[in-house]
XYZ file of C-alpha atoms in Angstrom:
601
model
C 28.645 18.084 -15.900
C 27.724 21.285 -15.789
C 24.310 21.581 -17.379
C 23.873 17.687 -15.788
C 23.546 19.374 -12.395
C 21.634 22.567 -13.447
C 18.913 20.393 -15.383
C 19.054 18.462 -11.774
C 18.534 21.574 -9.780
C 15.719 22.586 -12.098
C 13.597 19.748 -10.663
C 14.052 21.004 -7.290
C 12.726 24.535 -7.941
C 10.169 25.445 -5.253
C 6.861 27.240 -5.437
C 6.890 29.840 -2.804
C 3.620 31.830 -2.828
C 3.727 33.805 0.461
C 0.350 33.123 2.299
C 0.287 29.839 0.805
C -1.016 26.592 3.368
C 2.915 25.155 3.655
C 5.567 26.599 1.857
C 8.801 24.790 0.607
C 11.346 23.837 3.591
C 13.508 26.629 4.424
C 17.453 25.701 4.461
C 19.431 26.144 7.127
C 17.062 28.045 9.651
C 19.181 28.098 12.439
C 21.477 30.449 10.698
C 18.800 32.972 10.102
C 18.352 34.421 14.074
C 15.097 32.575 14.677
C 12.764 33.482 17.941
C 12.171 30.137 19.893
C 8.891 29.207 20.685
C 10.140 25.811 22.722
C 9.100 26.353 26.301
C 5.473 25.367 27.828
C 3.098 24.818 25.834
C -0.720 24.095 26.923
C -1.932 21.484 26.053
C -5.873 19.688 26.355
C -6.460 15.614 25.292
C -9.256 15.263 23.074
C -9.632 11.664 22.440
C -12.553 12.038 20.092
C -11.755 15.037 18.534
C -14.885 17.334 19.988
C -12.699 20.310 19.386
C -12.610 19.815 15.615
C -15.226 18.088 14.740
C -19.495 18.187 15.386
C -21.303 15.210 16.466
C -21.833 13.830 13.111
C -18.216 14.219 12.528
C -18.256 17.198 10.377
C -15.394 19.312 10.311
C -16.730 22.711 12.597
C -15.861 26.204 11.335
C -14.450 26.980 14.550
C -12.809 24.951 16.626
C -10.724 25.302 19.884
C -7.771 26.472 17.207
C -9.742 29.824 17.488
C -8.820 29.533 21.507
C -11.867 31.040 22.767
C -13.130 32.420 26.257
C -16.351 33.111 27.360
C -16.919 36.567 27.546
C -20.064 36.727 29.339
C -21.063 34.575 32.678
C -23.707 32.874 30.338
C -21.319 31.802 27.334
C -20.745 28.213 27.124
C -17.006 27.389 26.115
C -16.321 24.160 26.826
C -12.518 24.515 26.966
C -9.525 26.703 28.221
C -6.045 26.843 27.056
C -5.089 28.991 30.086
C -5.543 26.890 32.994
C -5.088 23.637 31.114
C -1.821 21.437 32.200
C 1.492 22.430 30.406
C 4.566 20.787 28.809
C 7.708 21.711 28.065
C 8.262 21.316 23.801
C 9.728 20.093 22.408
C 8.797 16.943 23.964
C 6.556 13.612 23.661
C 3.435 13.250 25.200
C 4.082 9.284 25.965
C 7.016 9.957 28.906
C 6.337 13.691 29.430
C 2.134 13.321 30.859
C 2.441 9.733 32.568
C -1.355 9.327 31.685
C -0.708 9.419 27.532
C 2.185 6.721 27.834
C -0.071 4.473 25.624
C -2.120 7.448 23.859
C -2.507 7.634 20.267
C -4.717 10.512 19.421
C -5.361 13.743 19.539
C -4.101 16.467 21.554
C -4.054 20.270 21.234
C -1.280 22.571 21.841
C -1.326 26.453 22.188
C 1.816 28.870 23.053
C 1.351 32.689 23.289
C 4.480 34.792 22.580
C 5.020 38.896 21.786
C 5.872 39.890 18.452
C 6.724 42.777 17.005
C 6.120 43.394 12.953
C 8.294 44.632 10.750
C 6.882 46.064 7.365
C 9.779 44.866 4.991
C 9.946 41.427 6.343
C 8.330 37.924 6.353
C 7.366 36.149 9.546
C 7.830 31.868 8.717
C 6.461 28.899 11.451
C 8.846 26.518 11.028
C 8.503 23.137 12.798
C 11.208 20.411 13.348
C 8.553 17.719 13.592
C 5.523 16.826 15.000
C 3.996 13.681 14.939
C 2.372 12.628 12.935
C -0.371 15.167 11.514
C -0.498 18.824 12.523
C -2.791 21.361 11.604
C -1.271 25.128 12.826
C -3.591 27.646 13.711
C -2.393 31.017 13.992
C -4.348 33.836 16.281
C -7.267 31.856 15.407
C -6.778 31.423 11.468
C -5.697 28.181 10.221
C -2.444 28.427 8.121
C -1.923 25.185 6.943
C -1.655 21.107 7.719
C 1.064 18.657 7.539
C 1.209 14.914 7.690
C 4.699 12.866 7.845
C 6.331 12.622 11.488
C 9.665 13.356 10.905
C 10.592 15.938 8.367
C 10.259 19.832 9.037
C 7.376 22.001 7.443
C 6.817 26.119 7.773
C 4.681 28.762 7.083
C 4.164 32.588 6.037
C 2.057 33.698 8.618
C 3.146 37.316 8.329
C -1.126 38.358 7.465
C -2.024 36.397 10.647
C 0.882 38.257 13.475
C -0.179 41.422 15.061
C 2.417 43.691 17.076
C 1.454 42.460 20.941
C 0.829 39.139 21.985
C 0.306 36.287 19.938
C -0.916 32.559 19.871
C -0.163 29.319 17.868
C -2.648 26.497 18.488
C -1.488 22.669 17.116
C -3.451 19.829 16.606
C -1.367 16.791 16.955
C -2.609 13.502 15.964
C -0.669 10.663 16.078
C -3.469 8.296 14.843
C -1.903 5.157 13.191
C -3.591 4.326 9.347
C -3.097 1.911 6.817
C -2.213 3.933 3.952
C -0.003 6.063 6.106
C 4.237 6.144 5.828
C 4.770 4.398 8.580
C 1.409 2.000 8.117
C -0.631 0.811 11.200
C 2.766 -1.551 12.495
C 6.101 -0.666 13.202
C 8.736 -2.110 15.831
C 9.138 1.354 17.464
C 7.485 3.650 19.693
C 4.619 6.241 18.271
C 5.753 9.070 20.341
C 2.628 11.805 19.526
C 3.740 15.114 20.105
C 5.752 18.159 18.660
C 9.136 16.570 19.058
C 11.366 19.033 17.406
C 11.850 22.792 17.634
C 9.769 25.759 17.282
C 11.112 28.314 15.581
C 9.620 31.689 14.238
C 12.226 33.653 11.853
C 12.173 36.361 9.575
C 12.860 36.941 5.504
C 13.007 39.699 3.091
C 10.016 39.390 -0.346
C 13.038 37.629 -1.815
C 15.531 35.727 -0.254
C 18.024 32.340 -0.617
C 15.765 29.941 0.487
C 17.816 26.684 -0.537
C 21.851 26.277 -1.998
C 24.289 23.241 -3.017
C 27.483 23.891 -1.725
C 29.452 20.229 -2.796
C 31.934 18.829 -4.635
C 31.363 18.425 -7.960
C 30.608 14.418 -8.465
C 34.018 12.192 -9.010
C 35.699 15.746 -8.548
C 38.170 16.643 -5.673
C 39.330 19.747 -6.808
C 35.751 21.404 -8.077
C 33.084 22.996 -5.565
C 30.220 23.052 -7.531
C 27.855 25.740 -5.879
C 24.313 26.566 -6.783
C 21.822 29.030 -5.011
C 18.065 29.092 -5.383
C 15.556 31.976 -4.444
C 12.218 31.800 -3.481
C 10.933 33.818 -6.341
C 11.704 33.555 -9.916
C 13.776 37.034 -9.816
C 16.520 37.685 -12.973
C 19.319 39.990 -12.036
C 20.145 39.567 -8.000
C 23.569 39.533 -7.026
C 24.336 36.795 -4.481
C 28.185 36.466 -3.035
C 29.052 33.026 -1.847
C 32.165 33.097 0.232
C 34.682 30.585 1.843
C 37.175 32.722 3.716
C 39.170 29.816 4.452
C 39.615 28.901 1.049
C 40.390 32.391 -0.278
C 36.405 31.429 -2.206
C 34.774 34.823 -2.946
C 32.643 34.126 -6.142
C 29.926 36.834 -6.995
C 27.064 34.942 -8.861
C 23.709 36.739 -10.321
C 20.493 35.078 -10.935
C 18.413 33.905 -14.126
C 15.064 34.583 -15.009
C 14.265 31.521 -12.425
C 15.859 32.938 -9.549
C 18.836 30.473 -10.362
C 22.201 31.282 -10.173
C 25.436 28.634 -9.899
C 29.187 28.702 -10.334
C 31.955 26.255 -9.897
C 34.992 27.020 -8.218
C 38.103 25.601 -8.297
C 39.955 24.340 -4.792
C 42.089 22.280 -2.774
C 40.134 22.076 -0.027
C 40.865 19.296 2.885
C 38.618 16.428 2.755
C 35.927 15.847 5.189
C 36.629 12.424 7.209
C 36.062 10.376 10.139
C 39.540 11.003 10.835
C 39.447 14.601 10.205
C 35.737 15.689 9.596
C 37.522 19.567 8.631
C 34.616 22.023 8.517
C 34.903 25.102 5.910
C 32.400 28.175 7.189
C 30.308 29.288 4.037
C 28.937 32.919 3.886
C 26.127 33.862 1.342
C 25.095 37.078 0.741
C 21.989 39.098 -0.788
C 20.747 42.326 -0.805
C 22.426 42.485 2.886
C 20.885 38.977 3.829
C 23.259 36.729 5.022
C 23.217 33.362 5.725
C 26.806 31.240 7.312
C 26.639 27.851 7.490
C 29.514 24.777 8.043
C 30.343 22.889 4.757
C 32.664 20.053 4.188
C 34.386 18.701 1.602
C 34.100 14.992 0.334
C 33.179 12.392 -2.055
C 31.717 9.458 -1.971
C 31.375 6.418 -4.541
C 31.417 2.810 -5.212
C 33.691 0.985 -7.737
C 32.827 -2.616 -7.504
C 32.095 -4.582 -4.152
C 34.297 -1.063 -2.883
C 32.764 1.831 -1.061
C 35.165 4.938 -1.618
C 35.439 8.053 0.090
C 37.553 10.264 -1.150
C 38.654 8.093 -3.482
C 40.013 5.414 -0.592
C 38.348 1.766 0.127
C 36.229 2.165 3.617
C 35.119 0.218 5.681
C 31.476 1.290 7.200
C 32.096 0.113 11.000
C 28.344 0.832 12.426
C 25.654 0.532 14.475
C 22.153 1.383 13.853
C 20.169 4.269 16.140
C 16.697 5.329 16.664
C 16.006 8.770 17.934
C 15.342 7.080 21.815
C 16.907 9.494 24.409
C 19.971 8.460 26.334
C 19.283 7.647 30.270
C 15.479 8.781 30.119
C 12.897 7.403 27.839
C 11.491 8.921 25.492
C 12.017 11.473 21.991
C 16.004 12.734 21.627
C 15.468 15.887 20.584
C 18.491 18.370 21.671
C 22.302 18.187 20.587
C 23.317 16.903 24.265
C 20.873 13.735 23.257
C 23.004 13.080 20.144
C 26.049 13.769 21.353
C 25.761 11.349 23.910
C 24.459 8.632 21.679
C 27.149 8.994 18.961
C 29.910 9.019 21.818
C 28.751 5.678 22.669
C 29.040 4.951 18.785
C 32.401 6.187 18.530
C 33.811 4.110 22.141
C 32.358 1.084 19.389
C 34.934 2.333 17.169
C 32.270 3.099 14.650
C 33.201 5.381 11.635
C 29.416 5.244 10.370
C 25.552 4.879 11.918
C 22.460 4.182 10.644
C 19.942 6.672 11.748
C 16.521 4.735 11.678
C 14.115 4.253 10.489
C 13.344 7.915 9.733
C 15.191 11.497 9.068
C 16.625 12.579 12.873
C 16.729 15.688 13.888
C 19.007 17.950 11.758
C 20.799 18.471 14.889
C 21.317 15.808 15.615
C 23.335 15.070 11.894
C 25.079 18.092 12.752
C 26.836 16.769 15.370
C 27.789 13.298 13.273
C 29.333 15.660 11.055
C 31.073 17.553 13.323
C 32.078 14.184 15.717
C 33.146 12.446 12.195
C 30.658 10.067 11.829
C 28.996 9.037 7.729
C 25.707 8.935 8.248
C 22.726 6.824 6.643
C 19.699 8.444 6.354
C 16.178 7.164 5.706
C 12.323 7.257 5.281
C 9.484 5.319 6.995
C 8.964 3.104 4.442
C 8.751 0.280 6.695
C 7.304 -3.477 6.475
C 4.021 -3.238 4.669
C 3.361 0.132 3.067
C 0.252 0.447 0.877
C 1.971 -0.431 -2.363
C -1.049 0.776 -5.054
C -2.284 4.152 -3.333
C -1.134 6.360 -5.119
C -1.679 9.018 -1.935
C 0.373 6.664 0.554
C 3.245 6.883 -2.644
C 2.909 10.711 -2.745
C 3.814 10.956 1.346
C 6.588 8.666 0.562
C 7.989 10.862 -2.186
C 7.159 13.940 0.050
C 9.219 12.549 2.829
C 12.187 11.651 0.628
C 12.000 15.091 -1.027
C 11.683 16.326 2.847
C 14.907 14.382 3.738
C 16.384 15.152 1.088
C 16.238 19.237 0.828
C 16.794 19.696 4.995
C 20.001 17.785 4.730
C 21.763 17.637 1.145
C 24.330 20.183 2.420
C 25.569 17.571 5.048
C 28.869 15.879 3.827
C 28.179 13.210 6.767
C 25.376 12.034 4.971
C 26.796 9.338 2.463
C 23.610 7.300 1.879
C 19.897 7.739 1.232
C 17.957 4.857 2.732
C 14.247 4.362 0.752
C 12.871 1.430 2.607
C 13.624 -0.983 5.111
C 12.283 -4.727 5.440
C 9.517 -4.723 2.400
C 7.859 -7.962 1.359
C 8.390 -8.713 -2.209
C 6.222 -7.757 -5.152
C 5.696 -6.206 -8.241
C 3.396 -3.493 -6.633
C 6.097 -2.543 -4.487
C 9.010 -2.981 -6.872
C 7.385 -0.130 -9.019
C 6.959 1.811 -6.044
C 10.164 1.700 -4.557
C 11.887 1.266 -8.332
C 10.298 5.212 -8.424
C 11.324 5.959 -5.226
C 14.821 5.349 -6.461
C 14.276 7.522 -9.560
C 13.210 10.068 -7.707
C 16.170 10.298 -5.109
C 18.694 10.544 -8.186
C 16.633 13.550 -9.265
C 17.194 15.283 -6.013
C 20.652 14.153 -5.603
C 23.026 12.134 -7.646
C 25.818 12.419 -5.345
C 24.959 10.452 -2.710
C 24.337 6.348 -2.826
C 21.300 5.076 -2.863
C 20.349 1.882 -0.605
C 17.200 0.282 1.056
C 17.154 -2.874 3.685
C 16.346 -5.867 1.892
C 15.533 -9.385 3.126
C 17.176 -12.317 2.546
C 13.940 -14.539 0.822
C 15.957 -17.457 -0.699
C 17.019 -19.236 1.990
C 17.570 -23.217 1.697
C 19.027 -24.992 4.464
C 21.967 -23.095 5.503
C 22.640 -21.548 2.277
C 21.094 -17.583 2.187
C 20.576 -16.114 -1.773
C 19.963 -12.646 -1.934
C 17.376 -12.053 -4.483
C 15.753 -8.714 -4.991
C 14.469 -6.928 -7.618
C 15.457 -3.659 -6.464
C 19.025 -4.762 -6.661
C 19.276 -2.475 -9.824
C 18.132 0.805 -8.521
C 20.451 0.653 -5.531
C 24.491 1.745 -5.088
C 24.705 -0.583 -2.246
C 23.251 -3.736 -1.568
C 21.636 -3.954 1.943
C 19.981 -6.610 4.142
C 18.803 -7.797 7.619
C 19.475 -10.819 8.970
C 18.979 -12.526 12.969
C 20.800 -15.859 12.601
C 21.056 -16.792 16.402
C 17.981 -14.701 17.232
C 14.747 -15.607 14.575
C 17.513 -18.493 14.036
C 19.775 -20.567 16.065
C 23.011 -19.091 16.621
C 24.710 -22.954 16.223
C 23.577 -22.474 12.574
C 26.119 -19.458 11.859
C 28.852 -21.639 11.795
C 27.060 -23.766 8.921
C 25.749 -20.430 7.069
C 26.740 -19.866 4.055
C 25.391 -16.301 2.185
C 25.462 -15.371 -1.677
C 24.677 -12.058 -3.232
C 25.296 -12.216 -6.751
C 25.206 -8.805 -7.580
C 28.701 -6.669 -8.326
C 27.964 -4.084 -5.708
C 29.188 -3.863 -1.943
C 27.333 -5.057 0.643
C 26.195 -3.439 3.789
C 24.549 -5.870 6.363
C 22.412 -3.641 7.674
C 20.708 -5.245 10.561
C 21.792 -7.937 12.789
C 21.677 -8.891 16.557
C 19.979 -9.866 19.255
C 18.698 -9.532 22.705
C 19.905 -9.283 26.577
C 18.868 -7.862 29.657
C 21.417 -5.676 31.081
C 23.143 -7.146 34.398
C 21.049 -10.410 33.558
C 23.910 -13.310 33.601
C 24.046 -16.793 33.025
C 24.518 -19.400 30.047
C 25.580 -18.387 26.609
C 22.889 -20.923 25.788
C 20.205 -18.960 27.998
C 18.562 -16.439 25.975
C 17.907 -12.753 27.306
C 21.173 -13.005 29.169
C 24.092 -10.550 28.385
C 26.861 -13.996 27.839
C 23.958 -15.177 25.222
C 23.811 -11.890 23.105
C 27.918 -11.723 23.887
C 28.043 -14.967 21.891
C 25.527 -14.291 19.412
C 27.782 -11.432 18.048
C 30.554 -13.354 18.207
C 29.212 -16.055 16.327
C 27.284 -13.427 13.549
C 30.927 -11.348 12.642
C 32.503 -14.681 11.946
C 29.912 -15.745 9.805
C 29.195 -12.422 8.642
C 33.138 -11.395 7.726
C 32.917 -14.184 4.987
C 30.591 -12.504 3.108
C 31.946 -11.437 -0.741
C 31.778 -7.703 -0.977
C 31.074 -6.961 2.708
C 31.676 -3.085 3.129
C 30.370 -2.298 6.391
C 27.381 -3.497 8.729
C 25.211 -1.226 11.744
C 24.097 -4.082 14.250
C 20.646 -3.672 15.839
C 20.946 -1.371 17.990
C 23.196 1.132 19.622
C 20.556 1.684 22.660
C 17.820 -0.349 24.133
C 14.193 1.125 22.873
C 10.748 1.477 23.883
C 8.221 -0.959 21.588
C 4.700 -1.397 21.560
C 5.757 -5.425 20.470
C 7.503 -6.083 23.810
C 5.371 -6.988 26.121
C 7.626 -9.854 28.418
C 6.834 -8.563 31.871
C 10.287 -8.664 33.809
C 12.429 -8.977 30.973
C 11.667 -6.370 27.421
C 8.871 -3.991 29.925
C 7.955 -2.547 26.401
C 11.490 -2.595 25.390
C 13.191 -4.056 22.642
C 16.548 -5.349 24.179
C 18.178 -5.922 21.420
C 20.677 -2.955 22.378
C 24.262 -3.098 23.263
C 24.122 -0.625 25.487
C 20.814 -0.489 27.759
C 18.046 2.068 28.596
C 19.909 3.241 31.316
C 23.396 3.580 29.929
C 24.964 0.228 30.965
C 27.676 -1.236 28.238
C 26.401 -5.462 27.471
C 28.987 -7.453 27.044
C 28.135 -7.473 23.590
C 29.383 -3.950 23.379
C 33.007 -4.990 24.020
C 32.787 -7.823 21.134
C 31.929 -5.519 18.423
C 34.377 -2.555 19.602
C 37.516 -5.540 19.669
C 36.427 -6.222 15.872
C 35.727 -2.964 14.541
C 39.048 -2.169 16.272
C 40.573 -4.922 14.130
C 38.962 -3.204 10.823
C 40.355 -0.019 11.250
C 43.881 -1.312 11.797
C 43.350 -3.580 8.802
C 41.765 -0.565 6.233
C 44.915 1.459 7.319
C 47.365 -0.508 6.299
């Protein structure tokens, strides 16, 4: 098992060249005393991209990332940072300037701060997210470019920081593109903007840059730990410490700047009952980096999912990153706390955070609230199956997703794809995908939303190739929605596949405060019998091991258009845009209330 998980780690092993364009993800930044560069940020709209580009769309040597100002009366600059408008990051563009609520485009972003160098250390620009391509400008040298919405990227830009005051100029671009991950159409808003922290933090020449801290797989009573430099350096001593546990294990590194160790322990098991957090110290060279670890496993054994070795039940609700009470980006802990208080007054145990990696903070606080957590990529609807550059952002993403957050014992699955169309261009795609994620992380189960495609009448089969790359099998279905709800009673469903089953979307909409006929759609006593009438057809499912309804939260959408009813919002939530529990909400929390007490008997 051993070896197994060092030739595993192997794969992972980064290539940090300082002054490189984008360097590997850093783990864990928050631990490492960063400078905030969140605040107000200036910001100009350029719709056509004059500030990059000439008029024959040639990429200029400088452009307004060198932030310059007319020095003499007669010089022509045909911008200024300074007195443009400012917003507060990190933010969206789409609710934060009421003029960009539709925008998709371009828009520049420059912050100066004060910064003071220090010889023996490394200055990295990390960024939460920014969506959905960024290219970073530094003092007026460009350090780098990064394209994927939702997964952090960073920087060395120690060569470009002077002692004084200093400036970071972003181009955001939020452009939609058919080879992109996300494509050109998605059921969700395309907030443009950086949408995630700022941080600027500081490292030695060599430092822990990544670490496993886990179980060892099908292991209880084994922390497997391994810790990863960013420079192939033999012969450092690293101490990895869990005071609580009485842990202090000394470890030194390889000739790959690898070191690992397992350690034997009783430690208590992280759970939705008791999600017990263990503080983890790691030590070099007088580096050190604390972060909070639990303990847990997680595995299937037939149509079971097991944690810690026990049958669960995943009692869910699916999420998107929409801001409680305000529209708009969530993008602090208050904004997930909120949200996954609502889940747990559902009773949930488990939510499905889609259709994209959240913010790490905000699968902090599922940990710490007790909430199993599935995580996933944009791979959504109709992806550009045969480019082999739209497969390489995939990959990048999943890696992305992967490295921020493999430390998180909330995190139970890895989610490659959701609603694909079937074919053999995509099977190999996703079948790689799939391959891939094992490589990164074979402790963790490995899942995707399917559709149902072999329907007849009012008997659903299941049939998808990918059935035999996944842990658990997973699909979407809107019987009383797409379908009439007077068919659940008739609806029969068949998976044939010895593996649990996770209905992973299901639901429909209402209007909050909107009353009338449970045969009058958009009303709340409509979408209060639609969920009635979906658990008991769904509950007779063979193998059914948990569900996450669509959605927690009403949520802006581009596809909404039904003036007086959806106002650009899909409704499908059981609780609405401005915080009001649908009736719905009260069905779902009775059964889930109904699972527990069964699953603990």
């Amino acid at each position: 098992m051993k070896k197994l998980l060092a030739s595993l780690f192997a794969l992972m092993a980064p290539v940090w060249v300082f002054g490189a364009t984008e360097l590997p993800i850093v783990q864990n930044v928050y631990a490492r005393q960063p400078i905030s560069l969140n605040g107000r940020w200036n910001y100009i709209v350029d719709q056509q991209e004059i500030g990059y580009y000439d008029y024959r769309m040639n990429p200029m040597r400088h452009t307004w990332g060198d932030n310059a100002k007319a020095r003499r009366p007669s010089d022509l600059v045909e911008y200024n940072f300074d007195v443009s408008p400012a917003m507060k990051i990190p933010t969206d563009w789409n609710t934060a300037d009421q003029q960009l609520f539709f925008y998709e485009g371009t828009v520049w972003f420059k912050r100066s701060f004060n910064y003071t160098k220090k010889a023996d250390r490394h200055a990295i620009l990390y960024f939460g997210a920014v969506n959905y391509e960024a290219i970073v400008y530094v003092n007026g040298q460009r350090v780098g470019r990064h394209v994927g919405g939702f997964t952090p990227f960073n920087f060395d830009v120690t060569e470009q920081l002077h002692d004084g005051e200093n400036f970071v100029v972003v181009k955001v671009d939020n452009k939609r593109h058919r080879d992109n991950v996300p494509t050109e159409i998605f059921d969700w808003w395309n907030y443009g903007g950086i949408t995630r922290d700022v941080l600027l933090f500081e490292v030695g020449d060599v430092f822990v840059d990544d670490y496993t801290i886990q179980l060892a797989k099908g292991n209880q009573r084994l922390i497997d730990c391994q810790i990863r430099l960013n420079k192939a350096v033999a012969g450092q001593q690293v101490v990895v410490s869990i005071p609580e546990l009485k842990l202090n294990q000394k470890l030194v590194t390889d000739a790959e700047g690898r070191a690992s160790v397992q350690m034997k322990a009783r430690p208590v098991l992280w759970s939705p009952e008791n999600p017990k957090l263990y503080k983890v110290e790691i030590e070099l060279d007088g580096q050190r980096l604390t972060d909070e670890i639990g303990f847990r496993t997680i595995e299937t054994r037939g149509k079971q999912i097991l944690l810690n070795g026990k049958p669960i039940f995943l009692r869910g609700i699916s999420i998107h990153e929409e801001a409680p009470y305000r529209q708009g980006r969530a993008h602090t802990t208050e904004d997930a706390h909120i949200l996954l208080t609502w889940a747990k007054e559902l009773g949930c145990n488990y939510v499905r955070l889609a259709h994209y990696p959240h913010n790490e903070l905000a699968v902090r606080e599922a940990e710490r609230m007790g909430i199993m957590v599935w995580s996933e990529i944009p791979v959504y609807w109709t992806i550009s199956w045969q480019n082999e550059g739209t497969f390489n952002n995939a990959r990048q993403q999943l890696h992305d997703m992967i490295r921020r957050d493999h430390n998180r014992a909330a995190i139970i699955i890895w989610s490659i794809a959701n609603e694909t169309p079937h074919s053999d261009a995509r099977d190999q795609f996703l079948g790689k995908l799939a391959e891939y994620a094992r490589t990164q992380d074979n402790t963790r189960l490995i899942s995707m939303a399917m559709e149902v495609t072999g329907a007849s009448n009012y008997v659903n089969r299941l049939q998808d190739n990918m059935n035999k790359f996944v842990d658990v099998v997973s699909f979407n279905e809107y019987v009383g929605w797409y379908r009439d709800v007077h068919d659940a009673p008739r609806m029969t469903w068949e998976v044939p596949y010895e593996k649990p089953v996770i209905i992973s979307e299901w639901g429909g909409g209402a209007l909050a405060g909107n009353h009338g006929s449970k045969e009058q759609r958009w009303t709340e006593e409509f979408q209060e019998n639609l969920y009635r009438e979906n658990i008991a057809m769904l509950e007779k499912i063979d193998g059914l091991a948990g569900m996450s309804p669509w959605i927690l939260k009403d949520f802006l959408s581009p596809r909404r258009p039904l003036f007086g009813v959806q106002d650009w919002f899909n409704r499908k939530g059981v609780v609405s845009d401005k915080g009001e529990k649908k009736l719905a909400f009260y069905v779902l929390r009775d059964w889930y209330e109904r699972k527990r007490q069964e699953y603990e008997k």
